[in-house]
Amino acid sequence: MSADTAVRLPGMRAKNPVMTASGTFGYGMEFAPYGDLRRLGGIVVKGLSLKPRTGNAMPRIAETPCGMLNAIGLQNCGVEAFLRDKLPRLPFKDTPIIANLYACDADEFAELAGVLAAEEGVAALEVNISCPNVKAGGIAFGQDPAMAGKLTEAVKKRAGNKPVWVKLSPNVTDIVGIARAAVLGGADVLTCINTLTGMAVDIRSRKPRLANVIGGLSGPAIKPVALRCVWQVCQAVSAPVIGVGGVSSAEDVLEFILVGAHAVQIGTANFMRPDMAFRIAERLPQLMDELGIKDLDEYRGTLLAG
Amino acid sequence: MGISGACRDLTILSVTPAGPVGAQFGCYYLEMDNPGLDPAVAGQFVMVRPAAFGSDPVWPRPFSICRLTPDRLTLFIQACGRGTDILCRLAPGDPVTVWGPLGQGFALEPAVPTVMLAGGVGIAPFMEYAATHPAPGNLSLVFGHRQPLSCYPFAELSQLVRAEAFEEKTPDDLPRFISRLEKTVAEFAGGLILACGPRPLLLTVARLARRYGARAQVSLENRMACGVGGCLGCVEKNALGQYVQTCTEGPVFWVDELSLSEDA
């Protein structure tokens, strides 16, 4: 008898907790040759803005020990092209497709939310108040509780019946304060965490390894930080939390569930090999069987901490 | 052409230094079994992740296909960093995950006089190109290199096509090599020019192709994370000033599609 991997989230049911993180899985179809997209618990697509964005100059990525830095700068095709060319090709009837939203102010966020809320194929809206790689908005929104609350509220008002997820930044003194503000603003789900700001430099050329100088650190290197953030946020708020940061195995998935997460997103590990999310989703029920875990609700948040 | 297949678990058959001093200069051939990769267009690449990478390095490594036959995949690799160092130390039997062939390969115009301009390890895809070209009599190779010639598959290529090597020993040799390139580009202005090698070589070829109105393609070696269009890390600016992905829309581009610059 196989373990039950299903996860209930506000407004949706996922067949398993293995989702993909925004910015690491393209618009979804790029990874279709490597696995059946319907096997995933959810697909969070590349961050979308109202108008197409060019993104940052090259170089945009640098490898670091057990991780990487990126400063892509939210290059994207714009919401209109996404809805016209990308979304219809995704298996949205079988797997929740979550749109990730980026905008420069509350009005723009609200407008974008309104456009996406009208789409049957969009299961939820993930609000990016934590991108470290753009000049306007981004991380600044996620560092101030009042601003985080205000933006969440603006999106929620226009989101109709779509659940609103808010993606939090770890680059704050107190992530719990931001989490509480987002929930007060109407967030249905919190996604923890976006990348950690970081740098890499070349001592010979004396140049930064990213044209943007500063970028976001991701990959297995940040998993302990992500676990800590998810643990703290789960202790403080009742909204479901989705853990992101260095997940690259079924064991990692259970670590995040153990500290209280409802689900996880696979990010940089999709770059390690493009079938990674599919492999983790396939492996998870076997691992649960091995550990005698019948379903995730029973296991969630059962960390034996003093 | 384009994305194909899933990730394949391959086995290393051999890791062989290229020529008598290949090990000293870090030049190796990696041979793997081929359990059913789709046929490649020369210039396409594969992503390679040996089990030995673990979680570090995180990225797989992209390599142009040096030779792909129904039973073998051969890569030509120069050990020059963490990933390639690990790859060149693999032993027969070691497991490697490979996906590809990926991206867009070189144009093939059998009846058109074609010259391959290669720099260093950039010679790799031209093995596949020459070996699969239906009229190799129409092919020439101009090869610039810094390590001893025996460290590269130059002798093998010389048996297939007209080939000329140019060794860069001192800084003074560079302008001479560039003049040699200019002469070649002028000569093949009505034909087809294909280039693969370090970015300065590609920039030079692009500049010369514009000057002589030549049709030329370059294979970019932009840093990649995923290789499949997922990360937008490997982009290059096109002629319209928009960023295009090297992994899916390249790595081979017509020079007039791009606005090549020094960065990246």
Coordinates of C-alpha atoms in Angstrom, one line a residue:
Chain A
M1 CA 0.0 0.0 0.0
S2 CA 1.5 3.2 -1.2
A3 CA 1.6 6.4 0.9
D4 CA -0.8 9.3 0.1
T5 CA 1.2 12.3 -1.1
A6 CA -1.8 14.6 -1.7
V7 CA -1.8 18.1 -0.3
R8 CA -4.8 20.4 0.3
L9 CA -4.1 24.1 -0.1
P10 CA -6.5 27.0 -0.1
G11 CA -8.6 26.7 -3.3
M12 CA -6.7 23.8 -4.7
R13 CA -5.7 20.2 -4.2
A14 CA -2.2 19.1 -5.3
K15 CA -1.5 15.4 -6.0
N16 CA 1.8 15.7 -4.3
P17 CA 3.9 18.5 -2.6
V18 CA 6.5 18.7 -5.3
M19 CA 6.1 22.0 -7.2
T20 CA 8.6 23.9 -9.3
A21 CA 9.9 27.3 -8.3
S22 CA 9.5 30.5 -10.4
G23 CA 12.4 31.3 -12.6
T24 CA 13.8 27.8 -12.6
F25 CA 11.3 26.0 -14.8
G26 CA 10.8 28.4 -17.7
Y27 CA 7.2 28.6 -18.7
G28 CA 6.8 24.9 -18.1
M29 CA 6.9 23.4 -21.6
E30 CA 10.7 23.7 -21.7
F31 CA 10.8 20.7 -19.3
A32 CA 8.1 18.6 -20.9
P33 CA 10.6 16.5 -22.8
Y34 CA 12.0 15.3 -19.5
G35 CA 8.9 14.2 -17.7
D36 CA 5.1 14.2 -17.5
L37 CA 4.1 17.7 -16.2
R38 CA 0.9 16.2 -14.9
R39 CA 3.0 14.3 -12.3
L40 CA 4.0 17.4 -10.5
G41 CA 2.1 18.9 -7.6
G42 CA 2.2 22.3 -9.2
I43 CA 4.1 24.5 -11.6
V44 CA 5.0 28.1 -10.7
V45 CA 6.0 29.8 -14.0
K46 CA 8.6 32.4 -14.6
G47 CA 7.8 35.8 -13.0
L48 CA 5.4 37.8 -15.2
S49 CA 5.0 41.5 -15.5
L50 CA 2.4 43.6 -17.3
K51 CA 4.8 44.4 -20.2
P52 CA 7.7 42.3 -21.4
R53 CA 11.0 42.9 -19.6
T54 CA 14.4 42.6 -21.2
G55 CA 16.2 41.6 -18.0
N56 CA 19.8 42.4 -16.9
A57 CA 23.0 42.5 -18.8
M58 CA 25.4 39.5 -19.1
P59 CA 26.9 37.8 -17.2
R60 CA 23.8 36.8 -15.3
I61 CA 24.8 33.7 -13.5
A62 CA 27.8 32.4 -11.5
E63 CA 28.4 29.1 -9.9
T64 CA 29.3 29.0 -6.2
P65 CA 30.0 26.1 -3.8
C66 CA 26.8 24.0 -3.7
G67 CA 24.9 26.8 -5.3
M68 CA 24.7 29.6 -7.7
L69 CA 24.1 33.3 -8.0
N70 CA 21.7 34.8 -10.5
A71 CA 20.8 38.2 -11.6
I72 CA 18.4 37.5 -14.5
G73 CA 16.4 40.6 -13.8
L74 CA 13.0 39.1 -14.4
Q75 CA 13.3 38.9 -18.1
N76 CA 9.9 37.7 -19.3
C77 CA 7.5 37.8 -22.2
G78 CA 4.8 39.8 -20.4
V79 CA 1.5 38.6 -19.2
E80 CA -0.3 39.0 -22.5
A81 CA 2.1 36.7 -24.4
F82 CA 2.1 34.2 -21.5
L83 CA -1.7 33.9 -21.6
R84 CA -1.8 33.7 -25.4
D85 CA 1.2 31.5 -26.2
K86 CA 2.3 29.6 -23.1
L87 CA -0.6 28.9 -20.8
P88 CA -2.8 27.1 -23.4
R89 CA 0.0 24.5 -23.8
L90 CA 0.2 23.6 -20.1
P91 CA -1.8 20.8 -18.6
F92 CA -3.7 23.2 -16.3
K93 CA -6.7 20.8 -15.9
D94 CA -4.4 18.2 -14.3
T95 CA -1.8 20.2 -12.5
P96 CA -2.2 23.6 -10.8
I97 CA -0.4 26.3 -12.7
I98 CA 0.6 29.2 -10.5
A99 CA 1.4 32.6 -12.0
N100 CA 4.2 34.5 -10.4
L101 CA 3.7 38.3 -10.4
Y102 CA 6.2 41.1 -10.5
A103 CA 5.3 44.8 -10.7
C104 CA 6.9 48.1 -9.7
D105 CA 4.0 49.4 -7.5
A106 CA 0.7 48.5 -5.9
D107 CA -1.4 49.7 -8.8
E108 CA 0.5 47.7 -11.3
F109 CA 0.4 44.6 -9.0
A110 CA -3.4 45.0 -8.8
E111 CA -3.8 45.4 -12.5
L112 CA -1.7 42.3 -13.2
A113 CA -3.6 40.3 -10.6
G114 CA -6.9 41.4 -12.3
V115 CA -5.7 40.1 -15.7
L116 CA -4.5 36.8 -14.3
A117 CA -7.5 36.2 -12.0
A118 CA -9.8 36.1 -15.1
E119 CA -7.9 33.0 -16.4
E120 CA -9.4 29.6 -15.8
G121 CA -5.9 28.0 -16.3
V122 CA -4.3 29.9 -13.5
A123 CA -4.8 28.2 -10.1
A124 CA -3.2 30.8 -7.9
L125 CA -1.2 34.0 -7.9
E126 CA 2.2 34.1 -6.3
V127 CA 3.3 37.6 -5.5
N128 CA 7.0 38.3 -5.8
I129 CA 7.9 40.9 -3.2
S130 CA 11.4 39.5 -2.9
C131 CA 13.3 39.6 -6.1
P132 CA 16.8 40.9 -5.3
N133 CA 17.7 41.6 -8.9
V134 CA 15.5 44.5 -10.0
K135 CA 15.9 48.2 -9.3
A136 CA 12.3 49.1 -8.7
G137 CA 10.3 47.2 -6.1
G138 CA 11.3 43.6 -5.7
I139 CA 13.1 43.0 -2.5
A140 CA 12.4 46.5 -1.1
F141 CA 8.7 45.5 -1.0
G142 CA 9.5 42.4 1.0
Q143 CA 11.7 44.2 3.6
D144 CA 9.0 46.5 5.0
P145 CA 6.0 44.9 6.8
A146 CA 3.7 47.8 6.0
M147 CA 4.6 47.7 2.3
A148 CA 4.3 43.9 2.2
G149 CA 0.8 44.1 3.7
K150 CA -0.3 46.9 1.4
L151 CA 0.8 45.0 -1.8
T152 CA -0.8 41.8 -0.6
E153 CA -4.0 43.6 0.0
A154 CA -3.9 45.3 -3.4
V155 CA -3.4 41.9 -5.2
K156 CA -6.0 40.2 -3.0
K157 CA -8.7 42.8 -3.9
R158 CA -8.3 42.0 -7.6
A159 CA -7.6 38.3 -7.3
G160 CA -11.3 37.2 -7.3
N161 CA -11.5 33.6 -6.2
K162 CA -7.8 32.9 -6.8
P163 CA -5.7 32.1 -3.8
V164 CA -2.9 34.6 -3.2
W165 CA 0.5 33.3 -2.3
V166 CA 3.2 35.8 -1.1
K167 CA 6.8 34.9 -1.7
L168 CA 9.0 36.2 1.1
S169 CA 12.6 37.3 1.2
P170 CA 15.2 35.9 3.6
N171 CA 17.1 39.2 3.4
V172 CA 15.3 40.7 6.4
T173 CA 16.0 41.0 10.1
D174 CA 12.7 39.4 11.0
I175 CA 10.9 37.2 8.4
V176 CA 8.1 36.5 10.9
G177 CA 7.1 40.2 10.9
I178 CA 6.8 40.3 7.1
A179 CA 4.9 37.0 7.2
R180 CA 2.4 38.3 9.7
A181 CA 1.9 41.5 7.6
A182 CA 1.3 39.5 4.5
V183 CA -1.3 37.3 6.2
L184 CA -3.0 40.3 7.6
G185 CA -3.0 41.7 4.1
G186 CA -4.9 38.6 2.9
A187 CA -2.2 36.2 1.9
D188 CA -3.7 32.6 1.6
V189 CA -0.3 31.0 1.4
L190 CA 3.3 32.0 2.1
T191 CA 6.2 30.9 -0.1
C192 CA 9.5 30.8 1.9
I193 CA 12.1 31.7 0.6
N194 CA 13.4 33.7 -2.3
T195 CA 17.2 33.9 -2.9
L196 CA 19.7 35.3 -0.5
T197 CA 21.6 38.3 -1.8
G198 CA 25.2 37.6 -2.5
M199 CA 28.3 38.4 -4.6
A200 CA 31.1 36.7 -6.4
V201 CA 34.3 38.4 -7.7
D202 CA 37.3 37.6 -9.9
I203 CA 40.6 38.5 -8.3
R204 CA 42.4 38.6 -11.6
S205 CA 40.1 40.7 -13.7
R206 CA 39.0 42.6 -10.6
K207 CA 35.4 42.3 -11.9
P208 CA 32.3 41.1 -10.3
R209 CA 31.1 37.8 -11.7
L210 CA 27.7 39.2 -12.3
A211 CA 27.1 42.3 -14.4
N212 CA 24.6 43.4 -11.8
V213 CA 27.3 42.9 -9.2
I214 CA 24.8 41.6 -6.6
G215 CA 22.7 38.6 -7.2
G216 CA 20.6 36.0 -5.5
L217 CA 22.1 32.9 -4.0
S218 CA 20.3 29.6 -4.4
G219 CA 20.9 25.9 -4.4
P220 CA 21.7 23.3 -1.7
A221 CA 23.9 25.9 0.0
I222 CA 20.9 27.8 1.3
K223 CA 18.7 24.9 2.5
P224 CA 19.5 25.4 6.2
V225 CA 18.5 29.1 5.9
A226 CA 15.3 28.1 4.1
L227 CA 14.5 25.4 6.7
R228 CA 15.0 27.9 9.5
C229 CA 12.7 30.5 7.8
V230 CA 10.0 28.0 7.2
W231 CA 10.2 26.7 10.8
Q232 CA 9.9 30.2 12.2
V233 CA 7.1 31.3 9.9
C234 CA 5.1 28.1 10.6
Q235 CA 5.4 28.7 14.3
A236 CA 4.0 32.2 13.9
V237 CA 1.2 32.1 11.3
S238 CA -1.6 29.6 10.5
A239 CA -1.5 30.1 6.7
P240 CA 0.1 27.2 4.8
V241 CA 3.7 27.6 4.0
I242 CA 5.5 26.4 0.9
G243 CA 9.2 25.7 1.5
V244 CA 11.8 26.7 -1.2
G245 CA 15.5 26.6 -1.0
G246 CA 17.9 23.9 -1.9
V247 CA 15.4 21.1 -2.2
S248 CA 17.1 18.4 -4.4
S249 CA 15.8 15.1 -3.0
A250 CA 12.7 13.4 -1.6
E251 CA 14.5 13.5 1.8
D252 CA 14.7 17.3 1.5
V253 CA 11.0 17.4 0.8
L254 CA 10.3 15.6 4.0
E255 CA 12.6 17.9 5.9
F256 CA 10.5 20.9 4.9
I257 CA 7.2 19.0 5.7
L258 CA 8.7 18.0 9.1
V259 CA 9.3 21.7 10.1
G260 CA 5.7 22.6 9.0
A261 CA 5.6 23.2 5.3
H262 CA 2.6 22.1 3.3
A263 CA 4.5 21.7 0.1
V264 CA 7.9 22.6 -1.5
Q265 CA 9.2 24.1 -4.7
I266 CA 12.2 22.7 -6.6
G267 CA 14.4 25.5 -7.8
T268 CA 18.1 25.3 -8.7
A269 CA 17.9 21.5 -8.6
N270 CA 15.9 21.7 -11.9
F271 CA 19.2 23.0 -13.4
M272 CA 21.2 20.0 -11.9
R273 CA 19.1 17.8 -14.2
P274 CA 15.9 18.7 -16.0
D275 CA 14.1 15.6 -14.8
M276 CA 14.8 16.4 -11.1
A277 CA 11.3 17.5 -10.0
F278 CA 9.8 14.4 -11.7
R279 CA 12.3 12.1 -10.1
I280 CA 11.6 13.6 -6.6
A281 CA 7.8 13.3 -7.1
E282 CA 8.2 9.7 -8.1
R283 CA 10.6 8.9 -5.2
L284 CA 8.6 10.6 -2.5
P285 CA 5.9 7.9 -1.9
Q286 CA 8.5 5.2 -1.8
L287 CA 10.5 7.1 0.8
M288 CA 7.3 7.7 2.8
D289 CA 6.6 3.9 2.7
E290 CA 10.1 3.2 3.8
L291 CA 9.7 5.5 6.8
G292 CA 6.1 4.4 7.6
I293 CA 4.5 7.7 6.8
K294 CA 1.0 7.1 5.5
D295 CA 0.1 10.7 4.6
L296 CA 1.7 14.1 4.8
D297 CA -0.9 15.6 7.1
E298 CA 0.1 13.1 9.8
Y299 CA 3.9 14.0 9.4
R300 CA 3.6 17.7 8.9
G301 CA 5.1 19.9 11.7
T302 CA 6.0 17.0 13.9
L303 CA 9.5 18.1 14.6
L304 CA 10.6 17.0 18.0
A305 CA 12.1 20.3 19.2
G306 CA 12.5 21.1 22.8
Chain B
M1 CA 16.5 19.7 -34.6
G2 CA 16.0 21.0 -31.1
I3 CA 15.1 19.5 -27.8
S4 CA 14.9 15.7 -27.8
G5 CA 14.7 12.8 -25.5
A6 CA 15.0 12.5 -21.8
C7 CA 18.0 12.2 -19.4
R8 CA 20.0 9.1 -20.2
D9 CA 22.2 7.2 -17.8
L10 CA 25.4 6.5 -19.7
T11 CA 28.6 4.7 -18.7
I12 CA 32.1 6.0 -19.3
L13 CA 33.9 3.6 -21.7
S14 CA 37.2 5.5 -21.7
V15 CA 39.0 8.7 -20.7
T16 CA 42.0 9.0 -23.0
P17 CA 44.6 11.8 -23.1
A18 CA 44.7 13.4 -26.5
G19 CA 48.1 12.5 -28.0
P20 CA 51.3 11.8 -26.2
V21 CA 51.3 15.0 -24.1
G22 CA 47.5 15.4 -23.8
A23 CA 47.4 14.7 -20.0
Q24 CA 50.1 17.4 -19.4
F25 CA 47.9 20.0 -21.2
G26 CA 44.6 18.6 -19.8
C27 CA 43.2 17.5 -23.2
Y28 CA 41.1 14.4 -23.1
Y29 CA 38.6 12.3 -25.1
L30 CA 35.7 11.0 -23.1
E31 CA 33.9 8.1 -24.7
M32 CA 30.5 6.9 -23.5
D33 CA 28.2 4.2 -24.6
N34 CA 25.1 5.5 -26.5
P35 CA 21.9 3.9 -25.3
G36 CA 19.8 5.7 -27.8
L37 CA 20.5 9.4 -28.0
D38 CA 18.8 11.0 -31.0
P39 CA 21.0 11.7 -34.0
A40 CA 22.8 15.0 -33.8
V41 CA 23.3 17.9 -36.2
A42 CA 27.0 18.9 -35.9
G43 CA 27.3 21.9 -33.6
Q44 CA 24.6 20.7 -31.2
F45 CA 25.6 20.0 -27.7
V46 CA 24.9 17.7 -24.8
M47 CA 24.6 18.4 -21.0
V48 CA 26.8 16.1 -18.9
R49 CA 26.5 15.4 -15.2
P50 CA 28.6 12.7 -13.8
A51 CA 27.3 11.1 -10.5
A52 CA 30.6 12.3 -9.1
F53 CA 29.4 15.9 -9.1
G54 CA 27.0 15.2 -6.2
S55 CA 25.7 18.6 -5.2
D56 CA 28.9 20.4 -6.1
P57 CA 29.3 21.6 -8.7
V58 CA 25.6 22.2 -9.0
W59 CA 25.5 22.8 -12.8
P60 CA 25.9 20.1 -15.4
R61 CA 28.4 21.0 -18.1
P62 CA 27.6 21.6 -21.8
F63 CA 29.8 20.2 -24.5
S64 CA 29.6 20.3 -28.2
I65 CA 29.3 16.8 -29.6
C66 CA 32.7 15.7 -31.0
R67 CA 31.3 12.5 -32.4
L68 CA 28.0 10.7 -32.0
T69 CA 27.6 7.2 -33.6
P70 CA 24.9 4.7 -32.9
D71 CA 27.0 3.1 -30.3
R72 CA 29.3 5.9 -29.0
L73 CA 29.3 9.4 -27.8
T74 CA 32.7 11.1 -27.8
L75 CA 33.5 14.4 -26.2
F76 CA 36.7 16.4 -26.5
I77 CA 37.3 18.2 -23.2
Q78 CA 40.0 20.5 -21.9
A79 CA 40.3 20.3 -18.1
C80 CA 40.1 24.0 -17.1
G81 CA 37.9 24.2 -14.0
R82 CA 36.1 22.3 -11.3
G83 CA 33.6 20.5 -13.6
T84 CA 36.0 19.6 -16.4
D85 CA 38.7 18.5 -13.9
I86 CA 36.3 16.0 -12.4
L87 CA 35.1 14.8 -15.8
C88 CA 38.7 14.2 -17.0
R89 CA 39.4 12.1 -13.9
L90 CA 36.5 9.7 -14.5
A91 CA 37.2 6.0 -15.0
P92 CA 35.7 3.4 -17.2
G93 CA 32.4 2.2 -15.7
D94 CA 31.6 5.5 -14.0
P95 CA 28.0 6.6 -14.4
V96 CA 27.2 9.8 -16.2
T97 CA 23.8 11.4 -17.0
V98 CA 23.6 13.0 -20.4
W99 CA 20.7 14.9 -22.1
G100 CA 20.6 16.1 -25.7
P101 CA 21.4 16.6 -28.5
L102 CA 20.4 20.2 -27.6
G103 CA 20.2 23.5 -29.4
Q104 CA 20.7 24.4 -33.0
G105 CA 23.7 23.1 -35.0
F106 CA 25.7 24.4 -37.9
A107 CA 24.2 25.0 -41.4
L108 CA 24.9 22.2 -43.8
E109 CA 25.2 23.2 -47.5
P110 CA 27.0 20.3 -49.1
A111 CA 27.6 22.0 -52.5
V112 CA 28.9 25.3 -51.0
P113 CA 32.6 25.8 -50.3
T114 CA 32.7 25.8 -46.5
V115 CA 35.5 26.8 -44.1
M116 CA 35.6 25.8 -40.4
L117 CA 37.5 28.3 -38.2
A118 CA 38.4 26.7 -34.9
G119 CA 40.2 27.9 -31.9
G120 CA 41.6 25.5 -29.3
V121 CA 39.0 23.1 -27.9
G122 CA 36.5 24.7 -30.3
I123 CA 37.7 22.2 -32.8
A124 CA 35.4 19.6 -31.2
P125 CA 32.2 20.0 -33.2
F126 CA 34.1 20.1 -36.5
M127 CA 35.0 16.4 -36.1
E128 CA 31.3 15.6 -36.2
Y129 CA 30.8 18.2 -39.0
A130 CA 33.5 16.8 -41.2
A131 CA 32.7 13.1 -40.5
T132 CA 29.0 13.6 -41.4
H133 CA 29.5 16.0 -44.4
P134 CA 28.4 14.4 -47.6
A135 CA 31.0 16.3 -49.7
P136 CA 34.1 16.8 -47.5
G137 CA 36.0 17.9 -50.6
N138 CA 34.2 21.2 -50.2
L139 CA 35.4 21.6 -46.6
S140 CA 38.5 23.4 -45.2
L141 CA 39.7 23.9 -41.7
V142 CA 41.8 26.8 -40.3
F143 CA 42.8 25.9 -36.7
G144 CA 44.4 28.3 -34.2
H145 CA 45.9 26.7 -31.1
R146 CA 48.2 27.3 -28.2
Q147 CA 48.9 23.8 -26.9
P148 CA 50.9 21.2 -29.0
L149 CA 49.0 20.2 -32.1
S150 CA 48.9 16.6 -31.0
C151 CA 46.6 17.6 -28.1
Y152 CA 43.7 18.2 -30.6
P153 CA 42.0 16.0 -33.1
F154 CA 43.8 17.8 -35.9
A155 CA 45.5 14.8 -37.5
E156 CA 42.1 13.0 -37.8
L157 CA 40.5 16.1 -39.3
S158 CA 43.4 16.5 -41.8
Q159 CA 42.5 13.1 -43.2
L160 CA 39.0 14.2 -43.9
V161 CA 39.4 17.8 -45.1
R162 CA 42.0 20.4 -46.2
A163 CA 43.4 21.6 -42.9
E164 CA 45.9 24.2 -41.8
A165 CA 47.1 24.9 -38.3
F166 CA 48.4 28.1 -36.8
E167 CA 50.2 28.0 -33.5
E168 CA 50.0 31.1 -31.2
K169 CA 53.2 31.0 -29.2
T170 CA 53.8 34.7 -28.5
P171 CA 51.5 37.7 -28.4
D172 CA 53.0 38.7 -31.8
D173 CA 51.4 35.7 -33.4
L174 CA 47.9 37.0 -32.7
P175 CA 47.9 39.7 -35.3
R176 CA 49.3 37.2 -37.8
F177 CA 46.6 34.8 -37.0
I178 CA 44.0 37.5 -37.5
S179 CA 45.5 38.4 -40.9
R180 CA 45.3 34.7 -41.8
L181 CA 41.6 34.7 -40.7
E182 CA 41.0 37.8 -42.8
K183 CA 42.4 36.2 -45.9
T184 CA 40.2 33.1 -45.3
V185 CA 37.1 35.1 -44.7
A186 CA 37.7 37.1 -47.9
E187 CA 38.3 33.9 -49.8
F188 CA 35.1 32.3 -48.6
A189 CA 33.0 35.4 -48.8
G190 CA 30.8 33.7 -51.4
G191 CA 30.7 30.4 -49.4
L192 CA 30.0 29.4 -45.9
I193 CA 32.0 30.2 -42.8
L194 CA 31.6 28.4 -39.5
A195 CA 33.5 29.3 -36.3
C196 CA 33.9 27.8 -32.9
G197 CA 36.4 28.8 -30.2
P198 CA 37.1 31.5 -27.6
R199 CA 34.9 34.6 -27.7
P200 CA 37.6 36.9 -29.1
L201 CA 37.9 34.6 -32.1
L202 CA 34.2 34.7 -32.7
L203 CA 34.1 38.5 -32.4
T204 CA 36.9 38.7 -34.9
V205 CA 35.1 36.4 -37.3
A206 CA 31.8 38.3 -36.9
R207 CA 33.7 41.6 -37.7
L208 CA 35.5 40.2 -40.7
A209 CA 32.3 38.6 -42.0
R210 CA 30.5 41.9 -41.9
R211 CA 33.5 43.6 -43.7
Y212 CA 33.5 41.1 -46.5
G213 CA 29.7 40.5 -46.7
A214 CA 30.3 36.8 -45.9
R215 CA 27.8 34.4 -44.6
A216 CA 29.1 33.2 -41.2
Q217 CA 27.9 31.2 -38.2
V218 CA 29.5 31.3 -34.8
S219 CA 29.0 28.8 -31.9
L220 CA 28.8 30.6 -28.6
E221 CA 30.2 29.2 -25.4
N222 CA 28.1 31.3 -23.0
R223 CA 27.9 30.0 -19.5
M224 CA 24.8 27.8 -19.0
A225 CA 23.1 26.5 -15.9
C226 CA 20.3 24.3 -17.3
G227 CA 20.9 24.0 -21.0
V228 CA 17.2 23.5 -21.8
G229 CA 15.8 27.0 -21.7
G230 CA 14.8 27.2 -18.1
C231 CA 17.0 29.7 -16.5
L232 CA 17.6 32.6 -19.0
G233 CA 21.2 32.7 -17.8
C234 CA 23.0 32.0 -21.1
V235 CA 21.4 34.8 -23.2
E236 CA 23.0 36.8 -25.9
K237 CA 21.8 40.1 -27.4
N238 CA 20.3 39.7 -30.9
A239 CA 20.4 42.2 -33.7
L240 CA 17.1 43.7 -32.4
G241 CA 18.7 44.3 -28.9
Q242 CA 16.6 41.5 -27.3
Y243 CA 18.1 38.7 -25.3
V244 CA 17.9 35.3 -26.8
Q245 CA 18.9 32.0 -25.2
T246 CA 22.1 30.4 -26.3
C247 CA 20.9 27.0 -25.2
T248 CA 17.8 26.7 -27.3
E249 CA 18.2 29.3 -30.1
G250 CA 21.9 28.7 -30.4
P251 CA 24.6 27.8 -29.6
V252 CA 25.1 28.3 -33.3
F253 CA 23.9 31.6 -34.7
W254 CA 24.3 33.5 -37.9
V255 CA 26.5 36.5 -37.1
D256 CA 24.0 38.9 -38.5
E257 CA 21.4 37.7 -36.0
L258 CA 23.5 38.9 -33.1
S259 CA 24.9 42.2 -31.9
L260 CA 28.0 40.6 -30.4
S261 CA 29.9 42.5 -27.7
E262 CA 32.9 42.0 -25.5
D263 CA 31.0 41.1 -22.3
A264 CA 29.4 37.7 -21.4

